[in-house]
Amino acid sequence: MDRVVVGITGASGIPYGIRLLEVLKQFDVEIHLACSSSASLVNKHEGDGRSWKEVLALADVVHKNSNLAASISSGSFKAKAMAIVPCSGTTLGKLAAGISDNLVTRAGLVMLKENRPLILVPRETPLNMIYIENMLKLSRAGALIAPASPAFYNKPKTLDDNINFIVGRVLDLLGYDSAIFSRWEGSD
Ligand SMILES: Cc1cc2nc3c(=O)[nH]c(=O)nc-3n(C[C@H](O)[C@H](O)[C@H](O)COP(=O)(O)O)c2cc1C
């Protein structure tokens, strides 16, 4: 069974992370989850009424962000891929600087050193030069930068359509073909 690591940090866009957990569950995947404390704080403002405990229950294994001895903190733990959804500017900065002071950043940097897929979904606007340079640095280091910028060519009717578009694209990058969004089929 594949093992996929999901990190949720304290940027706006927690519903993307939660939806990712929900859809990943439909695949034959063991989901390992680590969340920053800011993620649960932001969830209080953005959540759909579910408690943080209910969100965590969507994963198979929940790791404490302070536990740097967790399985996912080592390259010898064979994870297929990791996605940090959403990825805050703080976490982006730490990753770009090689700082692994919590489990999300440690697991992310492990993915890079092992040359395994690391998908980052930053959410900020406008972007200052520091964020832009950090994204460039991480892209050069092998991370896939997938900003939370939904498309409109698929004619979204609800917020859920936009969430599914972003999560569907992240799932593509993780290697899972979901039917939760409409793909561009071409035009004359
Ligand atoms: C309601 C709320 C919304 C936030 N939105 C963002 C955001 O969109 N992007 C961002 O980079 N930080 C955002 N922040 C700030 C981060 O939570 C903060 O920088 C924190 O240090 C992130 O730490 P973490 O990476 O460990 O989760 C937000 C904070 C709050 C309380």
mmCIF file with all atom_site columns, N, CA, C and O in Angstrom, residues 1-2 4 20-31 60 171-172 175-180:
data_model
loop_
_atom_site.group_PDB
_atom_site.id
_atom_site.type_symbol
_atom_site.label_atom_id
_atom_site.label_alt_id
_atom_site.label_comp_id
_atom_site.label_asym_id
_atom_site.label_entity_id
_atom_site.label_seq_id
_atom_site.pdbx_PDB_ins_code
_atom_site.Cartn_x
_atom_site.Cartn_y
_atom_site.Cartn_z
_atom_site.occupancy
_atom_site.B_iso_or_equiv
_atom_site.pdbx_formal_charge
_atom_site.auth_seq_id
_atom_site.auth_comp_id
_atom_site.auth_asym_id
_atom_site.auth_atom_id
_atom_site.pdbx_PDB_model_num
ATOM 1  N N  . MET A 1 1   ? 0.843   -1.197 0.000   1.00 0.00 ? 1   MET A N  1
ATOM 2  C CA . MET A 1 1   ? 0.000   0.000  0.000   1.00 0.00 ? 1   MET A CA 1
ATOM 3  C C  . MET A 1 1   ? 0.882   1.253  0.000   1.00 0.00 ? 1   MET A C  1
ATOM 4  O O  . MET A 1 1   ? 1.879   1.322  0.714   1.00 0.00 ? 1   MET A O  1
ATOM 5  N N  . ASP A 1 2   ? 0.495   2.231  -0.839  1.00 0.00 ? 2   ASP A N  1
ATOM 6  C CA . ASP A 1 2   ? 1.236   3.492  -0.850  1.00 0.00 ? 2   ASP A CA 1
ATOM 7  C C  . ASP A 1 2   ? 1.127   4.187  0.509   1.00 0.00 ? 2   ASP A C  1
ATOM 8  O O  . ASP A 1 2   ? 0.093   4.099  1.178   1.00 0.00 ? 2   ASP A O  1
ATOM 9  N N  . VAL A 1 4   ? 1.342   8.067  1.850   1.00 0.00 ? 4   VAL A N  1
ATOM 10 C CA . VAL A 1 4   ? 1.421   9.470  1.448   1.00 0.00 ? 4   VAL A CA 1
ATOM 11 C C  . VAL A 1 4   ? 1.409   10.328 2.717   1.00 0.00 ? 4   VAL A C  1
ATOM 12 O O  . VAL A 1 4   ? 0.628   10.075 3.644   1.00 0.00 ? 4   VAL A O  1
ATOM 13 N N  . LEU A 1 20  ? -8.416  17.207 0.643   1.00 0.00 ? 20  LEU A N  1
ATOM 14 C CA . LEU A 1 20  ? -7.382  16.284 0.170   1.00 0.00 ? 20  LEU A CA 1
ATOM 15 C C  . LEU A 1 20  ? -7.416  14.990 0.986   1.00 0.00 ? 20  LEU A C  1
ATOM 16 O O  . LEU A 1 20  ? -7.363  13.885 0.431   1.00 0.00 ? 20  LEU A O  1
ATOM 17 N N  . LEU A 1 21  ? -7.547  15.120 2.301   1.00 0.00 ? 21  LEU A N  1
ATOM 18 C CA . LEU A 1 21  ? -7.612  13.926 3.156   1.00 0.00 ? 21  LEU A CA 1
ATOM 19 C C  . LEU A 1 21  ? -8.831  13.080 2.786   1.00 0.00 ? 21  LEU A C  1
ATOM 20 O O  . LEU A 1 21  ? -8.742  11.855 2.664   1.00 0.00 ? 21  LEU A O  1
ATOM 21 N N  . GLU A 1 22  ? -9.976  13.748 2.596   1.00 0.00 ? 22  GLU A N  1
ATOM 22 C CA . GLU A 1 22  ? -11.217 13.025 2.268   1.00 0.00 ? 22  GLU A CA 1
ATOM 23 C C  . GLU A 1 22  ? -11.089 12.227 0.974   1.00 0.00 ? 22  GLU A C  1
ATOM 24 O O  . GLU A 1 22  ? -11.505 11.071 0.908   1.00 0.00 ? 22  GLU A O  1
ATOM 25 N N  . VAL A 1 23  ? -10.507 12.849 -0.041  1.00 0.00 ? 23  VAL A N  1
ATOM 26 C CA . VAL A 1 23  ? -10.446 12.170 -1.350  1.00 0.00 ? 23  VAL A CA 1
ATOM 27 C C  . VAL A 1 23  ? -9.339  11.114 -1.355  1.00 0.00 ? 23  VAL A C  1
ATOM 28 O O  . VAL A 1 23  ? -9.513  10.032 -1.924  1.00 0.00 ? 23  VAL A O  1
ATOM 29 N N  . LEU A 1 24  ? -8.221  11.407 -0.711  1.00 0.00 ? 24  LEU A N  1
ATOM 30 C CA . LEU A 1 24  ? -7.129  10.422 -0.647  1.00 0.00 ? 24  LEU A CA 1
ATOM 31 C C  . LEU A 1 24  ? -7.594  9.112  -0.018  1.00 0.00 ? 24  LEU A C  1
ATOM 32 O O  . LEU A 1 24  ? -7.140  8.033  -0.385  1.00 0.00 ? 24  LEU A O  1
ATOM 33 N N  . LYS A 1 25  ? -8.511  9.249  0.932   1.00 0.00 ? 25  LYS A N  1
ATOM 34 C CA . LYS A 1 25  ? -9.039  8.062  1.631   1.00 0.00 ? 25  LYS A CA 1
ATOM 35 C C  . LYS A 1 25  ? -9.687  7.063  0.665   1.00 0.00 ? 25  LYS A C  1
ATOM 36 O O  . LYS A 1 25  ? -9.798  5.888  0.954   1.00 0.00 ? 25  LYS A O  1
ATOM 37 N N  . GLN A 1 26  ? -10.151 7.581  -0.490  1.00 0.00 ? 26  GLN A N  1
ATOM 38 C CA . GLN A 1 26  ? -10.843 6.721  -1.458  1.00 0.00 ? 26  GLN A CA 1
ATOM 39 C C  . GLN A 1 26  ? -9.850  5.856  -2.241  1.00 0.00 ? 26  GLN A C  1
ATOM 40 O O  . GLN A 1 26  ? -10.249 4.961  -2.989  1.00 0.00 ? 26  GLN A O  1
ATOM 41 N N  . PHE A 1 27  ? -8.560  6.148  -2.118  1.00 0.00 ? 27  PHE A N  1
ATOM 42 C CA . PHE A 1 27  ? -7.541  5.361  -2.812  1.00 0.00 ? 27  PHE A CA 1
ATOM 43 C C  . PHE A 1 27  ? -6.907  4.388  -1.813  1.00 0.00 ? 27  PHE A C  1
ATOM 44 O O  . PHE A 1 27  ? -7.111  4.500  -0.604  1.00 0.00 ? 27  PHE A O  1
ATOM 45 N N  . ASP A 1 28  ? -6.133  3.469  -2.360  1.00 0.00 ? 28  ASP A N  1
ATOM 46 C CA . ASP A 1 28  ? -5.485  2.479  -1.502  1.00 0.00 ? 28  ASP A CA 1
ATOM 47 C C  . ASP A 1 28  ? -4.204  3.101  -0.928  1.00 0.00 ? 28  ASP A C  1
ATOM 48 O O  . ASP A 1 28  ? -3.103  2.805  -1.377  1.00 0.00 ? 28  ASP A O  1
ATOM 49 N N  . VAL A 1 29  ? -4.401  3.981  0.038   1.00 0.00 ? 29  VAL A N  1
ATOM 50 C CA . VAL A 1 29  ? -3.292  4.790  0.548   1.00 0.00 ? 29  VAL A CA 1
ATOM 51 C C  . VAL A 1 29  ? -3.302  4.803  2.069   1.00 0.00 ? 29  VAL A C  1
ATOM 52 O O  . VAL A 1 29  ? -4.365  4.888  2.683   1.00 0.00 ? 29  VAL A O  1
ATOM 53 N N  . GLU A 1 30  ? -2.131  4.699  2.650   1.00 0.00 ? 30  GLU A N  1
ATOM 54 C CA . GLU A 1 30  ? -2.013  4.936  4.096   1.00 0.00 ? 30  GLU A CA 1
ATOM 55 C C  . GLU A 1 30  ? -1.626  6.402  4.264   1.00 0.00 ? 30  GLU A C  1
ATOM 56 O O  . GLU A 1 30  ? -0.547  6.814  3.831   1.00 0.00 ? 30  GLU A O  1
ATOM 57 N N  . ILE A 1 31  ? -2.527  7.164  4.879   1.00 0.00 ? 31  ILE A N  1
ATOM 58 C CA . ILE A 1 31  ? -2.300  8.615  4.998   1.00 0.00 ? 31  ILE A CA 1
ATOM 59 C C  . ILE A 1 31  ? -1.637  8.940  6.326   1.00 0.00 ? 31  ILE A C  1
ATOM 60 O O  . ILE A 1 31  ? -2.178  8.638  7.399   1.00 0.00 ? 31  ILE A O  1
ATOM 61 N N  . ASP A 1 60  ? -4.876  8.060  8.520   1.00 0.00 ? 60  ASP A N  1
ATOM 62 C CA . ASP A 1 60  ? -4.648  6.741  9.146   1.00 0.00 ? 60  ASP A CA 1
ATOM 63 C C  . ASP A 1 60  ? -3.704  6.856  10.325  1.00 0.00 ? 60  ASP A C  1
ATOM 64 O O  . ASP A 1 60  ? -3.885  6.183  11.340  1.00 0.00 ? 60  ASP A O  1
ATOM 65 N N  . LEU A 1 171 ? -3.850  16.022 -6.385  1.00 0.00 ? 171 LEU A N  1
ATOM 66 C CA . LEU A 1 171 ? -3.905  14.557 -6.500  1.00 0.00 ? 171 LEU A CA 1
ATOM 67 C C  . LEU A 1 171 ? -3.215  14.089 -7.779  1.00 0.00 ? 171 LEU A C  1
ATOM 68 O O  . LEU A 1 171 ? -2.513  13.070 -7.782  1.00 0.00 ? 171 LEU A O  1
ATOM 69 N N  . ASP A 1 172 ? -3.396  14.833 -8.865  1.00 0.00 ? 172 ASP A N  1
ATOM 70 C CA . ASP A 1 172 ? -2.668  14.518 -10.112 1.00 0.00 ? 172 ASP A CA 1
ATOM 71 C C  . ASP A 1 172 ? -1.173  14.463 -9.829  1.00 0.00 ? 172 ASP A C  1
ATOM 72 O O  . ASP A 1 172 ? -0.476  13.538 -10.241 1.00 0.00 ? 172 ASP A O  1
ATOM 73 N N  . GLY A 1 175 ? -0.061  11.586 -8.046  1.00 0.00 ? 175 GLY A N  1
ATOM 74 C CA . GLY A 1 175 ? -0.160  10.347 -8.834  1.00 0.00 ? 175 GLY A CA 1
ATOM 75 C C  . GLY A 1 175 ? -1.499  9.639  -8.713  1.00 0.00 ? 175 GLY A C  1
ATOM 76 O O  . GLY A 1 175 ? -1.588  8.446  -8.984  1.00 0.00 ? 175 GLY A O  1
ATOM 77 N N  . TYR A 1 176 ? -2.548  10.379 -8.335  1.00 0.00 ? 176 TYR A N  1
ATOM 78 C CA . TYR A 1 176 ? -3.876  9.768  -8.200  1.00 0.00 ? 176 TYR A CA 1
ATOM 79 C C  . TYR A 1 176 ? -4.872  10.496 -9.091  1.00 0.00 ? 176 TYR A C  1
ATOM 80 O O  . TYR A 1 176 ? -5.010  11.722 -9.019  1.00 0.00 ? 176 TYR A O  1
ATOM 81 N N  . ASP A 1 177 ? -5.559  9.692  -9.910  1.00 0.00 ? 177 ASP A N  1
ATOM 82 C CA . ASP A 1 177 ? -6.486  10.244 -10.892 1.00 0.00 ? 177 ASP A CA 1
ATOM 83 C C  . ASP A 1 177 ? -7.874  10.316 -10.261 1.00 0.00 ? 177 ASP A C  1
ATOM 84 O O  . ASP A 1 177 ? -8.540  9.301  -10.087 1.00 0.00 ? 177 ASP A O  1
ATOM 85 N N  . SER A 1 178 ? -8.286  11.513 -9.895  1.00 0.00 ? 178 SER A N  1
ATOM 86 C CA . SER A 1 178 ? -9.604  11.662 -9.270  1.00 0.00 ? 178 SER A CA 1
ATOM 87 C C  . SER A 1 178 ? -10.586 12.234 -10.293 1.00 0.00 ? 178 SER A C  1
ATOM 88 O O  . SER A 1 178 ? -10.183 12.836 -11.279 1.00 0.00 ? 178 SER A O  1
ATOM 89 N N  . ALA A 1 179 ? -11.858 12.046 -10.019 1.00 0.00 ? 179 ALA A N  1
ATOM 90 C CA . ALA A 1 179 ? -12.882 12.578 -10.940 1.00 0.00 ? 179 ALA A CA 1
ATOM 91 C C  . ALA A 1 179 ? -13.591 13.747 -10.267 1.00 0.00 ? 179 ALA A C  1
ATOM 92 O O  . ALA A 1 179 ? -14.763 14.009 -10.538 1.00 0.00 ? 179 ALA A O  1
ATOM 93 N N  . ILE A 1 180 ? -12.872 14.457 -9.420  1.00 0.00 ? 180 ILE A N  1
ATOM 94 C CA . ILE A 1 180 ? -13.561 15.503 -8.635  1.00 0.00 ? 180 ILE A CA 1
ATOM 95 C C  . ILE A 1 180 ? -13.562 16.861 -9.321  1.00 0.00 ? 180 ILE A C  1
ATOM 96 O O  . ILE A 1 180 ? -14.097 17.817 -8.785  1.00 0.00 ? 180 ILE A O  1
#
